mmCIF file of C-alpha atoms in Angstrom:
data_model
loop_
_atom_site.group_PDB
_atom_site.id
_atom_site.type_symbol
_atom_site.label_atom_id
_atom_site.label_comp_id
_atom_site.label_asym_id
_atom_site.label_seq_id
_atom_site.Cartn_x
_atom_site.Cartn_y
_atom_site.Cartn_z
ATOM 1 C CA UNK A 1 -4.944 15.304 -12.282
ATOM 2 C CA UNK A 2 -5.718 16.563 -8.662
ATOM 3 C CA UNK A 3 -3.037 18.493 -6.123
ATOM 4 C CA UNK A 4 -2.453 15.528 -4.317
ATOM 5 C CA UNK A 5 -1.849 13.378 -8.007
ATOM 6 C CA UNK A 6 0.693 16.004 -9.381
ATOM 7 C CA UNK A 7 2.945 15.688 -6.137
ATOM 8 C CA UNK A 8 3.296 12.031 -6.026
ATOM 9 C CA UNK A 9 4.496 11.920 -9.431
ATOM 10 C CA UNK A 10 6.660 14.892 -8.489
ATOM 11 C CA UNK A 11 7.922 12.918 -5.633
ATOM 12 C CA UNK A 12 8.884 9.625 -7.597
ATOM 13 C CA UNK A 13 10.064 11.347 -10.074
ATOM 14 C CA UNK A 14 12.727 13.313 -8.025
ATOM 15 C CA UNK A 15 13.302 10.434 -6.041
ATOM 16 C CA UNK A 16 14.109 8.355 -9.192
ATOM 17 C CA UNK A 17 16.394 10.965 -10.409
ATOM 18 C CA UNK A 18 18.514 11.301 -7.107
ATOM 19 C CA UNK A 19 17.194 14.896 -7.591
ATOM 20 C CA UNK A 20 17.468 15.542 -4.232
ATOM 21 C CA UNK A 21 16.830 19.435 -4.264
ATOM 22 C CA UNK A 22 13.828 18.854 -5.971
ATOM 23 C CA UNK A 23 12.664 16.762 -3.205
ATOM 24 C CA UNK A 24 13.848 19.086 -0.736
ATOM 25 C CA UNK A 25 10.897 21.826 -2.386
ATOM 26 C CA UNK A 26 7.892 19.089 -2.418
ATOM 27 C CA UNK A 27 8.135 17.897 1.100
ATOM 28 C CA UNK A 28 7.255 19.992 4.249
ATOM 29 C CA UNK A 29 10.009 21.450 6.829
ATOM 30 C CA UNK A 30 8.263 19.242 9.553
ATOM 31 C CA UNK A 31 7.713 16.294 7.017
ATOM 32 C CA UNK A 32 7.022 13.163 9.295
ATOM 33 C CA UNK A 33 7.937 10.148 7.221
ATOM 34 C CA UNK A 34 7.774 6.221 8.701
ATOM 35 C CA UNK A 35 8.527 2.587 8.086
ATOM 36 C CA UNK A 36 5.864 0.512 9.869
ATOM 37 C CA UNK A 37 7.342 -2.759 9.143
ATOM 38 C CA UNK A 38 10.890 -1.696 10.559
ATOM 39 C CA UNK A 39 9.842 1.291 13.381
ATOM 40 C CA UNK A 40 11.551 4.081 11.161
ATOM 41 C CA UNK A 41 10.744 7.487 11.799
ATOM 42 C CA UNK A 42 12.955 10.513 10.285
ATOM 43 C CA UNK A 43 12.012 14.059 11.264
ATOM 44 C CA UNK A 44 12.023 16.895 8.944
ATOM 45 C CA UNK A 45 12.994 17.959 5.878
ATOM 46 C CA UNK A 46 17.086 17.787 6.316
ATOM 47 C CA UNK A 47 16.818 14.721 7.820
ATOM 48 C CA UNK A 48 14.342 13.386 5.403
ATOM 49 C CA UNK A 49 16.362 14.006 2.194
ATOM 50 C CA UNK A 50 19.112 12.812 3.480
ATOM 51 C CA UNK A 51 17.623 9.240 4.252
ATOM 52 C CA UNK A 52 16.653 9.358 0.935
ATOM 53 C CA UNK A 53 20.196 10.285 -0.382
ATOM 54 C CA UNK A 54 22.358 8.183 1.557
ATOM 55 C CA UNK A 55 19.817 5.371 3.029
ATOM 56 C CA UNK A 56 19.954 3.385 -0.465
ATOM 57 C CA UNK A 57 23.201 3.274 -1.953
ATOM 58 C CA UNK A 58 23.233 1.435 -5.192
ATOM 59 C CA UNK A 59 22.193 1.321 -8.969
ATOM 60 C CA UNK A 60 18.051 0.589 -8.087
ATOM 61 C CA UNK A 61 15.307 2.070 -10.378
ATOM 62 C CA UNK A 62 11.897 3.117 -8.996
ATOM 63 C CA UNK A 63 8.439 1.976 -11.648
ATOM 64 C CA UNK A 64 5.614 3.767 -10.726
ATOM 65 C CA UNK A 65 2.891 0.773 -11.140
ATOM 66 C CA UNK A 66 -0.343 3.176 -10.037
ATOM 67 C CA UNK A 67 -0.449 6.576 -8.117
ATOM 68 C CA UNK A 68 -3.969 7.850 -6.862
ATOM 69 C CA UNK A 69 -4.671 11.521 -5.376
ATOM 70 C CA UNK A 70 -7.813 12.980 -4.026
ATOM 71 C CA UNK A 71 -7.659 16.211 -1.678
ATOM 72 C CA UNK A 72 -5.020 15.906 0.825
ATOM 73 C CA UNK A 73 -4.378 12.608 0.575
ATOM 74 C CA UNK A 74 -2.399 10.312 -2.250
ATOM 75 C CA UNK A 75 -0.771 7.099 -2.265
ATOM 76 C CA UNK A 76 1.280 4.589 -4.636
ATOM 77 C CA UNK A 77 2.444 1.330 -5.884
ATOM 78 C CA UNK A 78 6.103 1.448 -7.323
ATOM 79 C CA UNK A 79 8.164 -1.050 -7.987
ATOM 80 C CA UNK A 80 11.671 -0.814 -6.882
ATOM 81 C CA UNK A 81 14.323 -2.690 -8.896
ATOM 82 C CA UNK A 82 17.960 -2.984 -7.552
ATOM 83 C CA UNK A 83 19.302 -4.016 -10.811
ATOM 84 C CA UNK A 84 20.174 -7.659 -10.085
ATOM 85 C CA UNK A 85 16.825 -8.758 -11.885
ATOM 86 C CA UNK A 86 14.364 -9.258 -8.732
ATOM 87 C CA UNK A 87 12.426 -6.511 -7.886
ATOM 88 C CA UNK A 88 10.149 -5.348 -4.669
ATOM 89 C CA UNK A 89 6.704 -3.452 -4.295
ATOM 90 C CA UNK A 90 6.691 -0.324 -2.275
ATOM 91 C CA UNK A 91 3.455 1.138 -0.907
ATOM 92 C CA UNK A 92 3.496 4.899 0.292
ATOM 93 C CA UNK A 93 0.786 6.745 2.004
ATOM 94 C CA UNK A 94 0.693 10.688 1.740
ATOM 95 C CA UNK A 95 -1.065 13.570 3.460
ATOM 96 C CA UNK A 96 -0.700 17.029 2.027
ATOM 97 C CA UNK A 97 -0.266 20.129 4.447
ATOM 98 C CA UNK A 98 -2.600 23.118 3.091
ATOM 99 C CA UNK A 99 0.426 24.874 1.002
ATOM 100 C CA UNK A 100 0.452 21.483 -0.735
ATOM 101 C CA UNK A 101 3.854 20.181 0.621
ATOM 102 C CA UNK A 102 3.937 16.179 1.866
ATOM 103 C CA UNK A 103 3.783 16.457 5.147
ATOM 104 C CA UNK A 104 3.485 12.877 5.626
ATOM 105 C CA UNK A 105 5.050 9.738 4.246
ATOM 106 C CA UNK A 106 4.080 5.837 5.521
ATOM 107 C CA UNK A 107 6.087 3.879 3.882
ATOM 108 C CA UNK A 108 5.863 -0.726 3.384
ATOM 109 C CA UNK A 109 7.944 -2.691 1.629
ATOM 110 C CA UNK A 110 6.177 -6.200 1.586
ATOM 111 C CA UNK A 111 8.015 -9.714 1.798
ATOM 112 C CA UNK A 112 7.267 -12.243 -0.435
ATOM 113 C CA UNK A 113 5.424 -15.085 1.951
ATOM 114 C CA UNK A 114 3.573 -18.722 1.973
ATOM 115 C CA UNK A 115 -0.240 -18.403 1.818
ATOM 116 C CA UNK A 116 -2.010 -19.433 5.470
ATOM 117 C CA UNK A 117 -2.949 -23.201 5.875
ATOM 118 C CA UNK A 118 -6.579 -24.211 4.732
ATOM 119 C CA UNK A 119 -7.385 -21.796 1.892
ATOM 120 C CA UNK A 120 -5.475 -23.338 -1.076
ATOM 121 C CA UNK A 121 -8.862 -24.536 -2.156
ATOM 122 C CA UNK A 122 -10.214 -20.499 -2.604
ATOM 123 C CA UNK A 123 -7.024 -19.678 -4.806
ATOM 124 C CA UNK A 124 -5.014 -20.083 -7.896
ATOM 125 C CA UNK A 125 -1.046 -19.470 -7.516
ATOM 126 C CA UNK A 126 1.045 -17.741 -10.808
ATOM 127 C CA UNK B 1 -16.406 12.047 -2.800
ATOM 128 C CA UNK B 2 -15.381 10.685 -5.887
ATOM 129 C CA UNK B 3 -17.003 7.283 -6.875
ATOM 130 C CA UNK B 4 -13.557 5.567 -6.397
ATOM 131 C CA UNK B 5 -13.460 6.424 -2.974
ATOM 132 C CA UNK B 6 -16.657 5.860 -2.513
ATOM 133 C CA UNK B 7 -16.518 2.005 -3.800
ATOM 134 C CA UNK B 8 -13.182 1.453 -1.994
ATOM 135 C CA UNK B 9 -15.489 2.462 1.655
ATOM 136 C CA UNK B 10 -18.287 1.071 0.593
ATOM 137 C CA UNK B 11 -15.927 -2.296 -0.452
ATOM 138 C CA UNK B 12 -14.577 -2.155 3.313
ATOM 139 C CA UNK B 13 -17.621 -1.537 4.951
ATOM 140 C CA UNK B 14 -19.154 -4.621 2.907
ATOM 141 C CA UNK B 15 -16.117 -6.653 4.345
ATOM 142 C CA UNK B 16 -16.157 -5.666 7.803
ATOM 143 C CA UNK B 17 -19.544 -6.064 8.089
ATOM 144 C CA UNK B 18 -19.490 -9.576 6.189
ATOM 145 C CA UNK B 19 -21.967 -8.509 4.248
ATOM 146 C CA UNK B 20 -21.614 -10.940 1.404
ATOM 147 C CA UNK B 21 -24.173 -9.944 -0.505
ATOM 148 C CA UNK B 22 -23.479 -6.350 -0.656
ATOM 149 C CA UNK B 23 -19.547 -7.108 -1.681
ATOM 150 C CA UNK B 24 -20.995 -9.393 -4.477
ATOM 151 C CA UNK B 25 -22.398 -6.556 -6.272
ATOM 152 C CA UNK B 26 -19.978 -3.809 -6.023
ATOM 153 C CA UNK B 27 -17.312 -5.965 -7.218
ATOM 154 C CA UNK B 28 -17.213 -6.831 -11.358
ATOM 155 C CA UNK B 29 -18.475 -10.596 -12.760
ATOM 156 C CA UNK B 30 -14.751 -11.136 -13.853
ATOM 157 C CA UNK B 31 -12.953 -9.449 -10.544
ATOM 158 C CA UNK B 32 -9.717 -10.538 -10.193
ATOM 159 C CA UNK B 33 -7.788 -10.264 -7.083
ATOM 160 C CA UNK B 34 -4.233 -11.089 -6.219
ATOM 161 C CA UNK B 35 -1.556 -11.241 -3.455
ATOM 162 C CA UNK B 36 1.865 -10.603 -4.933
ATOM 163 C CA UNK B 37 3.570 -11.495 -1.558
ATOM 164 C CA UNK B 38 1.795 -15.044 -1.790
ATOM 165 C CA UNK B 39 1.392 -15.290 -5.755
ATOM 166 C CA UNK B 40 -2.111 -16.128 -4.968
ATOM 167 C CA UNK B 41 -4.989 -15.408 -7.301
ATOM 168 C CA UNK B 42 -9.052 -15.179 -7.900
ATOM 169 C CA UNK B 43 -10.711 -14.693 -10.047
ATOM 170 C CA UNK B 44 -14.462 -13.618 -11.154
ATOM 171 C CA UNK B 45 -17.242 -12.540 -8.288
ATOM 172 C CA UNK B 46 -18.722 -15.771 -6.759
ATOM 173 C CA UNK B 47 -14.739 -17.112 -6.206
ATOM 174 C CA UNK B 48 -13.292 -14.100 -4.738
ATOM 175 C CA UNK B 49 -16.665 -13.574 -2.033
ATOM 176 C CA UNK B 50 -16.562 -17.512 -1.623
ATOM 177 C CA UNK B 51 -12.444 -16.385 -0.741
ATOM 178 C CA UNK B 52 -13.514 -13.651 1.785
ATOM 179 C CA UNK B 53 -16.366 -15.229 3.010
ATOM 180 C CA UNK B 54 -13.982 -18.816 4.197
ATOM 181 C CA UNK B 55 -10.572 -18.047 3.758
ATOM 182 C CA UNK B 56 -10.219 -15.094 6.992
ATOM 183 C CA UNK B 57 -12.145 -17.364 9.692
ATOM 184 C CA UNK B 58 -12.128 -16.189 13.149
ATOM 185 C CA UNK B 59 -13.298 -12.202 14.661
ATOM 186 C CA UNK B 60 -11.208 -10.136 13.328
ATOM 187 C CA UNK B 61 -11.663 -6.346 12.626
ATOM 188 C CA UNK B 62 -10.825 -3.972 9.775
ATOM 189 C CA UNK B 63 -10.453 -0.163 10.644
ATOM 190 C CA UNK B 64 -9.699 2.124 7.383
ATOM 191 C CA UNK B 65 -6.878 4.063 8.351
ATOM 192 C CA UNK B 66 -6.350 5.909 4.512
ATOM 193 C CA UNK B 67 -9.004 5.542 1.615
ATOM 194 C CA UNK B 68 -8.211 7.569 -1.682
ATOM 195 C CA UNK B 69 -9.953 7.201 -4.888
ATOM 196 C CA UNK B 70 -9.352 9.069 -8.275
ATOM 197 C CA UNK B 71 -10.989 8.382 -11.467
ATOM 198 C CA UNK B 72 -10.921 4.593 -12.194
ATOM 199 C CA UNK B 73 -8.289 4.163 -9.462
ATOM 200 C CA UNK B 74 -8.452 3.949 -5.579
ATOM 201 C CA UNK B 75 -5.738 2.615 -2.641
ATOM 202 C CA UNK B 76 -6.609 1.948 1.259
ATOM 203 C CA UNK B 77 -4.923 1.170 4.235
ATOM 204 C CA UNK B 78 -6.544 -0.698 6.596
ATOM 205 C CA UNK B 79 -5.951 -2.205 10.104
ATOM 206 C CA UNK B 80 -6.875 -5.847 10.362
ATOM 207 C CA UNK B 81 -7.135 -6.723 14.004
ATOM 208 C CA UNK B 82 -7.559 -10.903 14.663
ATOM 209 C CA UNK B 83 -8.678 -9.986 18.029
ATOM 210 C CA UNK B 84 -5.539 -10.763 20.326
ATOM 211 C CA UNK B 85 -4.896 -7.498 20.735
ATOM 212 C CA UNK B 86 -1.719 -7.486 18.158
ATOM 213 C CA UNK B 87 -2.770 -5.533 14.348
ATOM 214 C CA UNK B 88 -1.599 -6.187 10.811
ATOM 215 C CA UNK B 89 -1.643 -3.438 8.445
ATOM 216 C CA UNK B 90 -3.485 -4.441 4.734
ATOM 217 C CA UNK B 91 -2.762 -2.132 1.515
ATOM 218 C CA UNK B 92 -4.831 -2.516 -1.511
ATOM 219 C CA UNK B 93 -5.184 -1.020 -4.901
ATOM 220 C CA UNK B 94 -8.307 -0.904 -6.522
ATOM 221 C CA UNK B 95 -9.044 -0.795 -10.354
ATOM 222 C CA UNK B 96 -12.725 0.465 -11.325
ATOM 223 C CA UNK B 97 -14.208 -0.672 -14.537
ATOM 224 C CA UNK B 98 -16.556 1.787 -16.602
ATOM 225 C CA UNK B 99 -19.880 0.792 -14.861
ATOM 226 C CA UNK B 100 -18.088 1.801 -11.099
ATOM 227 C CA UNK B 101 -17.452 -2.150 -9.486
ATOM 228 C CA UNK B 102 -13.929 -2.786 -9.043
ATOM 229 C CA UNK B 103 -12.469 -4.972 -11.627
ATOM 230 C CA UNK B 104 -8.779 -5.041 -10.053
ATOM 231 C CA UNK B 105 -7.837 -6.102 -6.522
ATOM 232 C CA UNK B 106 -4.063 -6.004 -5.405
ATOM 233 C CA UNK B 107 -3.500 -6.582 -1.879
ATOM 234 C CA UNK B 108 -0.245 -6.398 0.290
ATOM 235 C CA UNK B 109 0.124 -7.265 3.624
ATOM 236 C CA UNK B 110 3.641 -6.418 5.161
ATOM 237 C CA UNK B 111 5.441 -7.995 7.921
ATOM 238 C CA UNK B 112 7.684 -6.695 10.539
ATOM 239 C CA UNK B 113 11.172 -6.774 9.570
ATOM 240 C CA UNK B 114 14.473 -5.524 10.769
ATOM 241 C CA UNK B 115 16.070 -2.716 9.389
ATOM 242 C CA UNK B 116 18.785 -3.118 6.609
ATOM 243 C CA UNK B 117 22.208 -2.469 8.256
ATOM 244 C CA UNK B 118 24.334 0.900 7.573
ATOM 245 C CA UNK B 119 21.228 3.328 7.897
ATOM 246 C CA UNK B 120 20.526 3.040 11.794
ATOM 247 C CA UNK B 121 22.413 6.901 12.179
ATOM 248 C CA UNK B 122 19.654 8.051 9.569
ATOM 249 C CA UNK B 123 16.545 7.080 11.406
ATOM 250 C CA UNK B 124 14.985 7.195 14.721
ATOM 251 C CA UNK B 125 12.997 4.224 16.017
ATOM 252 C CA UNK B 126 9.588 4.179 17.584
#
């Protein structure tokens, strides 16, 4: 298990907890985290953990599906359950600073959506 | 380098270069790939090139913005640019089997959406 491994499964597994001081020690004082899809950006540590704390109220559950590491970088799959049965994919991007704090989050949380016109013929569906 | 990562660049170079032949071989006889957002699937070598080789039509671009590989495991990111000047971002997850070619394909690619109300004080936006 590299660096990089051992804090993404750190990460979930403070996030999943609501262990929010926990999170507070594996993120960076200048942590930079983003939403793509949405624009999000949040600024630091304080501000990070408590986006994390307060930005998803409710009884949801975080799976980690697969988690990779190698130097400074990582990234995962979870799944993210909000207890109503349906659950979402969440794919986070991570670079390490050199003391091994997340410096960096990217964050997407994909839609479901209809397949493009004209390539029905290439797939299967489940 | 680990051989993970190294499959996952060698996988995007293959792609970006449309170099069929090349993505044949680094890929597994039974590859099976999948969309979760679309519930579309392929499976085995000569369907999923047939589905990369037809099913993306036009000049688009791929840049890799991430690539981490660890073990039998790698993720990307990738920028997939249609040529319009707009870009889409692509995630995948990559399963290795024991002989190196990936075996596992799960790709995401997110849309814009609007942030979920109540968390606006929490965030900046770019």
């Amino acid at each position: 298990m590299t660096s990089a491994h051992r804090a993404v499964a750190a990460y979930w597994a403070a996030v999943g907890a609501r262990d929010w001081e926990t999170l507070a020690g594996l993120v960076a004082g200048d942590v930079f985290y983003e939403v793509p899809q949405t624009r999000e950006r949040v600024r630091g540590r304080e501000a990070f953990v408590r986006f994390c704390a307060e930005g998803f109220p409710g009884e949801w559950r975080i799976t980690v599906e697969r988690a990779v590491g190698q130097g400074q970088h990582a990234a995962s799959w979870v799944r993210w359950s909000p207890g109503d049965g349906t659950a979402q994919s969440g794919l986070s991007f991570f670079d390490l600073g050199g003391d091994g704090r997340i410096a960096r989050i990217t964050d997407f949380w994909p839609e479901p959506y209809e397949p493009p016109a004209g390539r029905a013929h290439l797939t299967e569906r489940s």
